[in-house]
XYZ file of C-alpha atoms in Angstrom:
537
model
C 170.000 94.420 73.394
C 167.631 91.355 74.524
C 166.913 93.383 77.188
C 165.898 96.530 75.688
C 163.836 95.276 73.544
C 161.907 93.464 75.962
C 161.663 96.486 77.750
C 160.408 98.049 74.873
C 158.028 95.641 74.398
C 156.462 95.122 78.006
C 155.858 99.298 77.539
C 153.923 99.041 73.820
C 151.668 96.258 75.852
C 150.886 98.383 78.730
C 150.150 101.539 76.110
C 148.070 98.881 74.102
C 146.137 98.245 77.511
C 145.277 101.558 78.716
C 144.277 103.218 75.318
C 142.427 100.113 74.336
C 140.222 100.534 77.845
C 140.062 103.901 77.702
C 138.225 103.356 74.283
C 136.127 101.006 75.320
C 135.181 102.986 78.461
C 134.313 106.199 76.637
C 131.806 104.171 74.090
C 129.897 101.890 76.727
C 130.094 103.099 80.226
C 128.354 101.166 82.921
C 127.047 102.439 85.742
C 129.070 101.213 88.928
C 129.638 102.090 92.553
C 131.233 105.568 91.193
C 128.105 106.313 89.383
C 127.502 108.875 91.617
C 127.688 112.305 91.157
C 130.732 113.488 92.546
C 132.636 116.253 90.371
C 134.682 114.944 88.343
C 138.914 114.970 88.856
C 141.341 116.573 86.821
C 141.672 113.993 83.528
C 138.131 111.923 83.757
C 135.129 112.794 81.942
C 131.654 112.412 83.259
C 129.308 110.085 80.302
C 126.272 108.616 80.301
C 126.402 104.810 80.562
C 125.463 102.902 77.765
C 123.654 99.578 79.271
C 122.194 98.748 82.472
C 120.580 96.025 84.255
C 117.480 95.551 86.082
C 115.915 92.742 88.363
C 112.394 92.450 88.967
C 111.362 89.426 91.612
C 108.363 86.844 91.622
C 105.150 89.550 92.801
C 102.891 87.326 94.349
C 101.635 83.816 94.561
C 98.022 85.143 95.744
C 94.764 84.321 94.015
C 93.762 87.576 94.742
C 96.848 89.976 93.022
C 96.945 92.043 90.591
C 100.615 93.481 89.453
C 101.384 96.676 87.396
C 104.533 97.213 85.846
C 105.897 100.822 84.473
C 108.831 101.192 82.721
C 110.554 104.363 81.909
C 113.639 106.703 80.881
C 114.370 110.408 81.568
C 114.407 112.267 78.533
C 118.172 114.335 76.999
C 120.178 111.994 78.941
C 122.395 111.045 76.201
C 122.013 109.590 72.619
C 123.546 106.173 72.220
C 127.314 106.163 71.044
C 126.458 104.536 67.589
C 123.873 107.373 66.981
C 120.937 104.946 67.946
C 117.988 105.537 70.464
C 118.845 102.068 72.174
C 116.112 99.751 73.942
C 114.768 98.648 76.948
C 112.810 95.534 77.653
C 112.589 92.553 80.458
C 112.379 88.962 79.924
C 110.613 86.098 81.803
C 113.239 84.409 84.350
C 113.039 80.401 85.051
C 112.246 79.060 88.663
C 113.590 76.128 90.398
C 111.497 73.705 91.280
C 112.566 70.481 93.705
C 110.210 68.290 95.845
C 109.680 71.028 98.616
C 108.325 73.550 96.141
C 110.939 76.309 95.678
C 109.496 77.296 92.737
C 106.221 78.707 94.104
C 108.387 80.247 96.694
C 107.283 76.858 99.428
C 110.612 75.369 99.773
C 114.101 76.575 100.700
C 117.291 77.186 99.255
C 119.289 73.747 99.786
C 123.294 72.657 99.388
C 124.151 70.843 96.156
C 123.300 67.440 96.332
C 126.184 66.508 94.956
C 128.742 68.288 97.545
C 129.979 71.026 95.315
C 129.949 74.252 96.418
C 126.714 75.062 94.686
C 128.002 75.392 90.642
C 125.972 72.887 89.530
C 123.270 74.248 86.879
C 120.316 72.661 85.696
C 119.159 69.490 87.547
C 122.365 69.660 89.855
C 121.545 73.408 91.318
C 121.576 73.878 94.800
C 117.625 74.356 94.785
C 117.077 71.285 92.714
C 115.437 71.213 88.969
C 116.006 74.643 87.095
C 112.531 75.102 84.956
C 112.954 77.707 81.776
C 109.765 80.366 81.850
C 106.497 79.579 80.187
C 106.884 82.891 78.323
C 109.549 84.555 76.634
C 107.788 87.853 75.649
C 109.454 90.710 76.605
C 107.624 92.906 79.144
C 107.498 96.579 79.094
C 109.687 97.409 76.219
C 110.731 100.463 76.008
C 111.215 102.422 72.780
C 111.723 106.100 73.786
C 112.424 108.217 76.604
C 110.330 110.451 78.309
C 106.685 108.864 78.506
C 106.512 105.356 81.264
C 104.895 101.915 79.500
C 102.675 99.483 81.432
C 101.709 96.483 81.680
C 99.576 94.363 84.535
C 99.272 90.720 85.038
C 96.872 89.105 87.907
C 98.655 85.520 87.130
C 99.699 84.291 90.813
C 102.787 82.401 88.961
C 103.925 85.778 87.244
C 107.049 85.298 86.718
C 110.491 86.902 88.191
C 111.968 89.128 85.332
C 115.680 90.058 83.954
C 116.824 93.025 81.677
C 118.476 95.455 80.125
C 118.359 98.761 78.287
C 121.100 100.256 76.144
C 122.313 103.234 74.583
C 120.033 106.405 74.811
C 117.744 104.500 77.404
C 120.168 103.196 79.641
C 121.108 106.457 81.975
C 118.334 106.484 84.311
C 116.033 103.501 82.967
C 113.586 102.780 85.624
C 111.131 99.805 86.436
C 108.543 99.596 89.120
C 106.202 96.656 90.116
C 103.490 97.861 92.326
C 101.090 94.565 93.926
C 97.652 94.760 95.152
C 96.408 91.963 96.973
C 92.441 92.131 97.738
C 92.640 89.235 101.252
C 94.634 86.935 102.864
C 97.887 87.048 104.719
C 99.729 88.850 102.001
C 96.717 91.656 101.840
C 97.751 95.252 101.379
C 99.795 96.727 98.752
C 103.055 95.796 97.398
C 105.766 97.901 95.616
C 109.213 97.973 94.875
C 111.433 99.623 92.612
C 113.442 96.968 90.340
C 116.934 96.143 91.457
C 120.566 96.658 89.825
C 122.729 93.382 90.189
C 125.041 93.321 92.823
C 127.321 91.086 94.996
C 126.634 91.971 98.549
C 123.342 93.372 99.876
C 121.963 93.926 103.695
C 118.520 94.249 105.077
C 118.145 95.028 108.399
C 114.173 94.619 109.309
C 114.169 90.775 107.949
C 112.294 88.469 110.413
C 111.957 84.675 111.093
C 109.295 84.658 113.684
C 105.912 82.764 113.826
C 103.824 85.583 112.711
C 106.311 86.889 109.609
C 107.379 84.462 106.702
C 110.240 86.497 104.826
C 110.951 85.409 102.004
C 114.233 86.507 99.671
C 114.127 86.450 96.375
C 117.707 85.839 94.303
C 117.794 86.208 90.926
C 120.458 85.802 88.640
C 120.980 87.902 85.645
C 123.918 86.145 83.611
C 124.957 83.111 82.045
C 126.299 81.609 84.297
C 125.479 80.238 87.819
C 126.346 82.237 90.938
C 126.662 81.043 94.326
C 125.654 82.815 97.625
C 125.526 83.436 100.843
C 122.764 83.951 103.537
C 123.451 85.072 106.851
C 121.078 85.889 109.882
C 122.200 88.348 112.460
C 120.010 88.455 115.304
C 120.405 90.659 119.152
C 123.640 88.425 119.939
C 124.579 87.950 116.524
C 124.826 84.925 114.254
C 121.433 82.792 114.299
C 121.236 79.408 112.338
C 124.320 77.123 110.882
C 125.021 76.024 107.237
C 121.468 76.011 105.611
C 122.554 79.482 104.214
C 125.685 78.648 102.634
C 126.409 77.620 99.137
C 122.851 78.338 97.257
C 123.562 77.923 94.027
C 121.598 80.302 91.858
C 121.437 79.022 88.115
C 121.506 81.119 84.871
C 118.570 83.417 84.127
C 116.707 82.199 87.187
C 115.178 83.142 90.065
C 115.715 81.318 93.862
C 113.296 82.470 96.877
C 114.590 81.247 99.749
C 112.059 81.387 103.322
C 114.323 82.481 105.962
C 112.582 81.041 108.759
C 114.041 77.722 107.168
C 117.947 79.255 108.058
C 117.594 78.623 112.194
C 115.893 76.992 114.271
C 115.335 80.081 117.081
C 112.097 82.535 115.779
C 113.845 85.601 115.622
C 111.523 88.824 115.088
C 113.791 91.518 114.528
C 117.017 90.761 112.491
C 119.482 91.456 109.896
C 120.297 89.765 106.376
C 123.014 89.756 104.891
C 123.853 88.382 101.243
C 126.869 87.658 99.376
C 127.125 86.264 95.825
C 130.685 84.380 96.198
C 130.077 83.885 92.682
C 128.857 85.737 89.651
C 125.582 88.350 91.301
C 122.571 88.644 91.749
C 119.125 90.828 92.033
C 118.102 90.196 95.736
C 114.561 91.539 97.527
C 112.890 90.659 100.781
C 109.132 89.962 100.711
C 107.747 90.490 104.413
C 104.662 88.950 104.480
C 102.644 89.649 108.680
C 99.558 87.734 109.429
C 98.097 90.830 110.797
C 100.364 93.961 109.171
C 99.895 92.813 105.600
C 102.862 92.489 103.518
C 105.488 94.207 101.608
C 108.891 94.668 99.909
C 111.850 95.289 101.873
C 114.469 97.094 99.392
C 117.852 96.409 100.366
C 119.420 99.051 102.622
C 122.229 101.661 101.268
C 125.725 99.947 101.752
C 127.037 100.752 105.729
C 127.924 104.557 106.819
C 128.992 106.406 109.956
C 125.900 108.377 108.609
C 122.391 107.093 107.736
C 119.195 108.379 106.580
C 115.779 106.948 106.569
C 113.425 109.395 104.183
C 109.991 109.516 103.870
C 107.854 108.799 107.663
C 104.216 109.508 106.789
C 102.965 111.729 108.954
C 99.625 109.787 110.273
C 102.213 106.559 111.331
C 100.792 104.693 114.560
C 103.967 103.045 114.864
C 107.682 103.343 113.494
C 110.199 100.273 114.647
C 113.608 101.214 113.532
C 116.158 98.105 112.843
C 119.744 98.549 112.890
C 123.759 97.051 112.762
C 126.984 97.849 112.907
C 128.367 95.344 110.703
C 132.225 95.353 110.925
C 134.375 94.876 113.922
C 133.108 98.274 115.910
C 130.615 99.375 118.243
C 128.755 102.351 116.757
C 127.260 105.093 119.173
C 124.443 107.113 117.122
C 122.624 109.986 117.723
C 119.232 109.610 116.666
C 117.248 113.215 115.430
C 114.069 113.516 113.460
C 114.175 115.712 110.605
C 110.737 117.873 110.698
C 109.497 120.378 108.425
C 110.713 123.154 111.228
C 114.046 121.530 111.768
C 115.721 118.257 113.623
C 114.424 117.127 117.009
C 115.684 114.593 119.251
C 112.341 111.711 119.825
C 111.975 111.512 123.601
C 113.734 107.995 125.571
C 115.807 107.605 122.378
C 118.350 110.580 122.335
C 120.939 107.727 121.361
C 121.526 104.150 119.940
C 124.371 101.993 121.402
C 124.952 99.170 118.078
C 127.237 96.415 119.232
C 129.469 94.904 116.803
C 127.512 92.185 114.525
C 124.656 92.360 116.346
C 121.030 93.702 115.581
C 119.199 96.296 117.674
C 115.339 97.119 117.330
C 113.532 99.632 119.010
C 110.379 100.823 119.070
C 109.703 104.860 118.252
C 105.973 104.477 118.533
C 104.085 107.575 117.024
C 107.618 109.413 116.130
C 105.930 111.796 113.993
C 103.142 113.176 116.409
C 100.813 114.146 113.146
C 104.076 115.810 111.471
C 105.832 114.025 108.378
C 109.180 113.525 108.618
C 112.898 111.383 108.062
C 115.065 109.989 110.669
C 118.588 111.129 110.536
C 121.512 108.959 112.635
C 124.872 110.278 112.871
C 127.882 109.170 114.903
C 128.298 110.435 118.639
C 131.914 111.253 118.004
C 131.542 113.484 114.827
C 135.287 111.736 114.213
C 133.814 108.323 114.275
C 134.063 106.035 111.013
C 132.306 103.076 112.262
C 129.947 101.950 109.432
C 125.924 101.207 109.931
C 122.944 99.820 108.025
C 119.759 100.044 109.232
C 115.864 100.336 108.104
C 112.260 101.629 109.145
C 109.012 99.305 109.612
C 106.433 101.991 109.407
C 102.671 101.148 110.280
C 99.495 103.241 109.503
C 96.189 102.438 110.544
C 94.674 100.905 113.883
C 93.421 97.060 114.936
C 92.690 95.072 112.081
C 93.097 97.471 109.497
C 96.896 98.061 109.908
C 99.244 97.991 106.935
C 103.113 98.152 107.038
C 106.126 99.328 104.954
C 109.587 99.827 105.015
C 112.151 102.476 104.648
C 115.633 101.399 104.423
C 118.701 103.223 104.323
C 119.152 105.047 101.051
C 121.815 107.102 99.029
C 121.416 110.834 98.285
C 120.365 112.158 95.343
C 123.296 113.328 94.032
C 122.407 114.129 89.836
C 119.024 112.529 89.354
C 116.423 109.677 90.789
C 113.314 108.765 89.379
C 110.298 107.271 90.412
C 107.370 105.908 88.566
C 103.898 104.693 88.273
C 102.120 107.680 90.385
C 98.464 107.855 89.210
C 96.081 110.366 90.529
C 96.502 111.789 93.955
C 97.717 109.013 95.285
C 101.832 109.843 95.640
C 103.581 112.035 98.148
C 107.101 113.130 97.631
C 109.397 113.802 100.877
C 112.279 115.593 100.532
C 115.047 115.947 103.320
C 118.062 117.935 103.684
C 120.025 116.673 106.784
C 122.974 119.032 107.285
C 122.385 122.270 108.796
C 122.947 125.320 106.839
C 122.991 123.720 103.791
C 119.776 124.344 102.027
C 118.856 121.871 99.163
C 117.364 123.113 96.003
C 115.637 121.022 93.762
C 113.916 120.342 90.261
C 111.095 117.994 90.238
C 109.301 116.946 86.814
C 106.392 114.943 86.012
C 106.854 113.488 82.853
C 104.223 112.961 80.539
C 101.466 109.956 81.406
C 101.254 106.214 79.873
C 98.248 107.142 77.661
C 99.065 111.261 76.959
C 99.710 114.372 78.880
C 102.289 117.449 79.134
C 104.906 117.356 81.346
C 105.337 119.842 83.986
C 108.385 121.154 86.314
C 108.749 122.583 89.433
C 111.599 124.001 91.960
C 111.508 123.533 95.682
C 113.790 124.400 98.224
C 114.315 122.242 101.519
C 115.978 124.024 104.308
C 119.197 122.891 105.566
C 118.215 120.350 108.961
C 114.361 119.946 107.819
C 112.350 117.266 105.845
C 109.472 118.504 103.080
C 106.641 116.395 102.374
C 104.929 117.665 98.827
C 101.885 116.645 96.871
C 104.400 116.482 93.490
C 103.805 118.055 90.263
C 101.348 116.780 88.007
C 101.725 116.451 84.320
C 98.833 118.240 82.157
C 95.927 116.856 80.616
C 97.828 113.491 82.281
C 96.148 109.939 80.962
C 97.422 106.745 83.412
C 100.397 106.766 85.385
C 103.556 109.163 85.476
C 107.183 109.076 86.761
C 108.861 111.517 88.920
C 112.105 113.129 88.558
C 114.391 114.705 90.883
C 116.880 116.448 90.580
C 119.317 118.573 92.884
C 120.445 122.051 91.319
C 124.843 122.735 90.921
C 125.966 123.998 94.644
C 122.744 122.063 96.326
C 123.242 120.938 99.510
C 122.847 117.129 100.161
C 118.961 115.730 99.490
C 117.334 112.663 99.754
C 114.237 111.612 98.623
C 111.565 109.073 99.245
C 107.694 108.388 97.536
C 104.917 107.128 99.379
C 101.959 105.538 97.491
C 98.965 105.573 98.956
C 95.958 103.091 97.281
C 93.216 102.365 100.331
C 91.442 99.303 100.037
C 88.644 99.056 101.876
C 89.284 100.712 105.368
C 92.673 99.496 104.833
C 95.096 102.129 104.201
C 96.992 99.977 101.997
C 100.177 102.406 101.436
C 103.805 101.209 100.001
C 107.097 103.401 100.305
C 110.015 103.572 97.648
C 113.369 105.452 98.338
C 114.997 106.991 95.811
C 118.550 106.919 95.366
C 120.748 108.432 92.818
C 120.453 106.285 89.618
C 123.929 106.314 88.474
C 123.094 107.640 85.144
C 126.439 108.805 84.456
C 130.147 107.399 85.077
C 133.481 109.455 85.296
C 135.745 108.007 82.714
C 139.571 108.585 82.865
C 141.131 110.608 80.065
C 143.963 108.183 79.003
C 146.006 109.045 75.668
C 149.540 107.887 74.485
C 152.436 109.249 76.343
C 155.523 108.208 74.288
C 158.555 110.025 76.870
C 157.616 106.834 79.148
C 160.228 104.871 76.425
C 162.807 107.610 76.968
C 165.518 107.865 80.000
């Protein structure tokens, strides 16, 4: 009898379990790595999520900088659970400040002093003396969907920011920093898309040499201190020691850490990877050349056999492409450029030969030839598994008024990506659908502006094995700056999407480059209910 009843009771827990998370599923989903938008299996449930988290980094230390910041939702994703429209804001993060100056983004990320492995908070942090922000006013709050909020700030010690939006605002909640810097090393224009928390993040295009000073930027989002991970790969793999290991990354604080301080051998083309042993983070490169200008390097999609760069402006002087095969197998590519008449093969550079660990760089010069475009890799051996990350330096303009970007790796488009703070005429949209005979067609909407306008919506179809550059939509009667949505119509085949901004300064053509990958707006959500025969024979 003892034993029945124990049996009995060890199968009441385990119904307890799975209703009570099914529950709590179905009222606040999260967006995850199966955010995507797969269809959804027999039993699940595709939902909006109900909260999600964004990381903006430090924008600039220059005198010289001005930073906008847009913030904004797609309209009819979902209403909250509760009934509520939900909110959206971000907070000020601290810094950490030690003797070297890691809080102005001077100094390096360092091993605890006290021989921990880096969970030290506070005055103990791996980085040294954790400083709270100055301000604690929310930025960019968000109140309803549909119509972006700005804000700008020329402060060179703006601060790194951390939040989150919930219930009706969460699916799809968007945040953009976009940088101008008038002179100086870090001229040009800087923009990047604000970052989801994660635990393991690679950016191949990272560089340690004399003329680059890379710096990433780690910012924690929770409450309690995480610990990570840096490591260099270079043309022969590993490059530095230990200087990498154990950064402790304190509670609702940001960490910059100036890779040329990881090794001692200048390095110009190499690979980063990060790992948050402990807790996550927000991570971002800032690529700062003394004669390219600077910009943000978004992490790259995680590694796949397959990988595609969107989004090559079509008057680039120069395109270096960076890329790894990080597990424990060679990966043969071929390399094709997808044009608006269909995939060609770039002359010298029919193939790429990535061995295991180790970063390859090469040089595609003009690629485009006048012609927009997005570079496609795919394995040899169509059978071939072996995983890849890799990204795009693009330049435009000649002699000293050259300006760089980057394109990484990004994830189709699957149910929705958005894009924000376009103003005037100054965004393109590219559009690429890699696989042959499958023809992509897709909605596109301008939402409304910051200060007034009426949205508009358009369809365009992209050819199965071309790219489509676009001068997007533009909301009417539009008043300051606008987001971009896109989104694939049901049967589509696969898209991905990238926007170029393009803000000359000067003769400078000063030009940034954001992909944009599905936002995981939505979460499939088992169907779990009480099954009683389980306490039957």
């Amino acid at each position: 009898m003892k034993r029945t009843m124990m049996s009995l009771t060890g199968v009441a827990v385990a119904l307890a379990a799975v209703t009570g998370v099914a529950a709590v599923t179905g009222v606040a989903a999260v967006a995850g790595p199966d955010g995507g938008g797969q269809d959804a299996p027999r039993g699940s449930t595709r939902l909006p999520v109900q909260r999600s988290a964004l990381l903006c980094p430090a924008p600039t230390s220059s005198e010289v900088g001005e930073t906008a910041y847009t913030a904004f939702a797609p309209k009819g994703a979902a209403a909250g659970a509760d009934g509520k429209k939900g909110t959206a804001q971000l907070l000020p993060a601290g810094t950490v400040q030690d003797a070297a100056g890691a809080a102005d983004g001077k100094g390096k990320g360092k091993k605890n002093p006290k021989g921990g492995k880096g969970k030290g908070s506070g005055a103990d942090s791996a980085a040294g003396q954790a400083v709270p922000p100055r301000d604690t006013k929310p930025v960019v709050p968000l109140r309803d969907a549909g119509r972006p909020v700005t804000a700008t700030t020329d402060r060179p010690d703006a601060p790194a920011l951390v939040g989150t939006a919930d219930g009706a605002l969460a699916p799809g909640w968007t945040v953009q920093q976009t940088t101008s810097v008038a002179a100086g090393a870090g001229r040009g224009l800087l923009g990047l898309s604000c970052t989801t928390p994660d635990t393991t993040f690679w950016f191949p295009g990272v560089s340690t040499a004399t003329d680059r000073q890379d710096y990433v930027h780690l910012t924690n989002p929770d409450s309690t201190p995480a610990v990570v991970d840096l490591e260099l790969r270079g043309k022969d793999g590993g490059l530095g020691g230990s200087a990498g290991e154990d950064i402790s990354v304190p509670p609702h604080t940001t960490v910059p850490v100036l890779l040329s301080t990881l090794t001692g051998a200048p390095t110009t083309n190499a690979s980063l990877h990060v790992v948050a042993r402990e807790g996550r983070v927000g991570a971002a490169v800032q690529a700062s050349d003394g004669k390219l200008g600077s910009d943000w390097l978004p992490a790259a999609a995680d590694p796949s056999p397959r990988v595609v760069l969107p989004g090559i402006p079509k008057d680039a002087t120069s395109v270096r492409l960076v890329a790894l095969a990080p597990g424990e197998a060679d990966a043969d590519l071929k390399v094709q450029l997808a044009t608006p008449t269909g995939m060609i093969t770039p002359a010298g550079v029919e193939t790429l030969h990535l061995k295991s660990g180790m970063t390859t760089a090469v040089d595609l010069k003009d690629l485009t030839k006048g012609e927009a475009g997005s570079l496609v890799l795919t394995p040899s051996d169509s059978g071939s598994k072996v995983p890849v990350a890799a990204a795009l330096r693009v330049t435009r303009g000649k002699g000293d008024k050259q300006e760089m970007a980057f394109i990484p790796a990004t994830r189709p488009v699957e149910k929705r990506a958005t894009v924000v703070d376009n103003r005037g005429k100054d965004s393109t949209l590219s559009l690429v659908a890699p696989e042959k005979g499958k023809d992509a067609k897709v909605k596109v909407t301008a939402s409304a502006g910051s200060g007034g306008g009426t949205p508009v919506t358009k369809t365009y179809t992209v050819k199965g094995g071309t790219s489509l550059d676009i001068a997007p939509p533009r909301p009417a009667g539009v008043k300051g700056s606008y987001a971009l949505t896109v989104e694939p119509e049901s049967g589509s085949g696969p898209v991905y999407a990238a926007r170029m901004l393009a803000r000359p300064q000067g003769g400078l053509p000063a030009f940034t480059v954001q992909p944009l990958p599905d936002d995981r707006g939505s979460v499939l959500v088992p169907t779990a209910g009480q099954d009683l025969s389980v306490l039957t024979n």
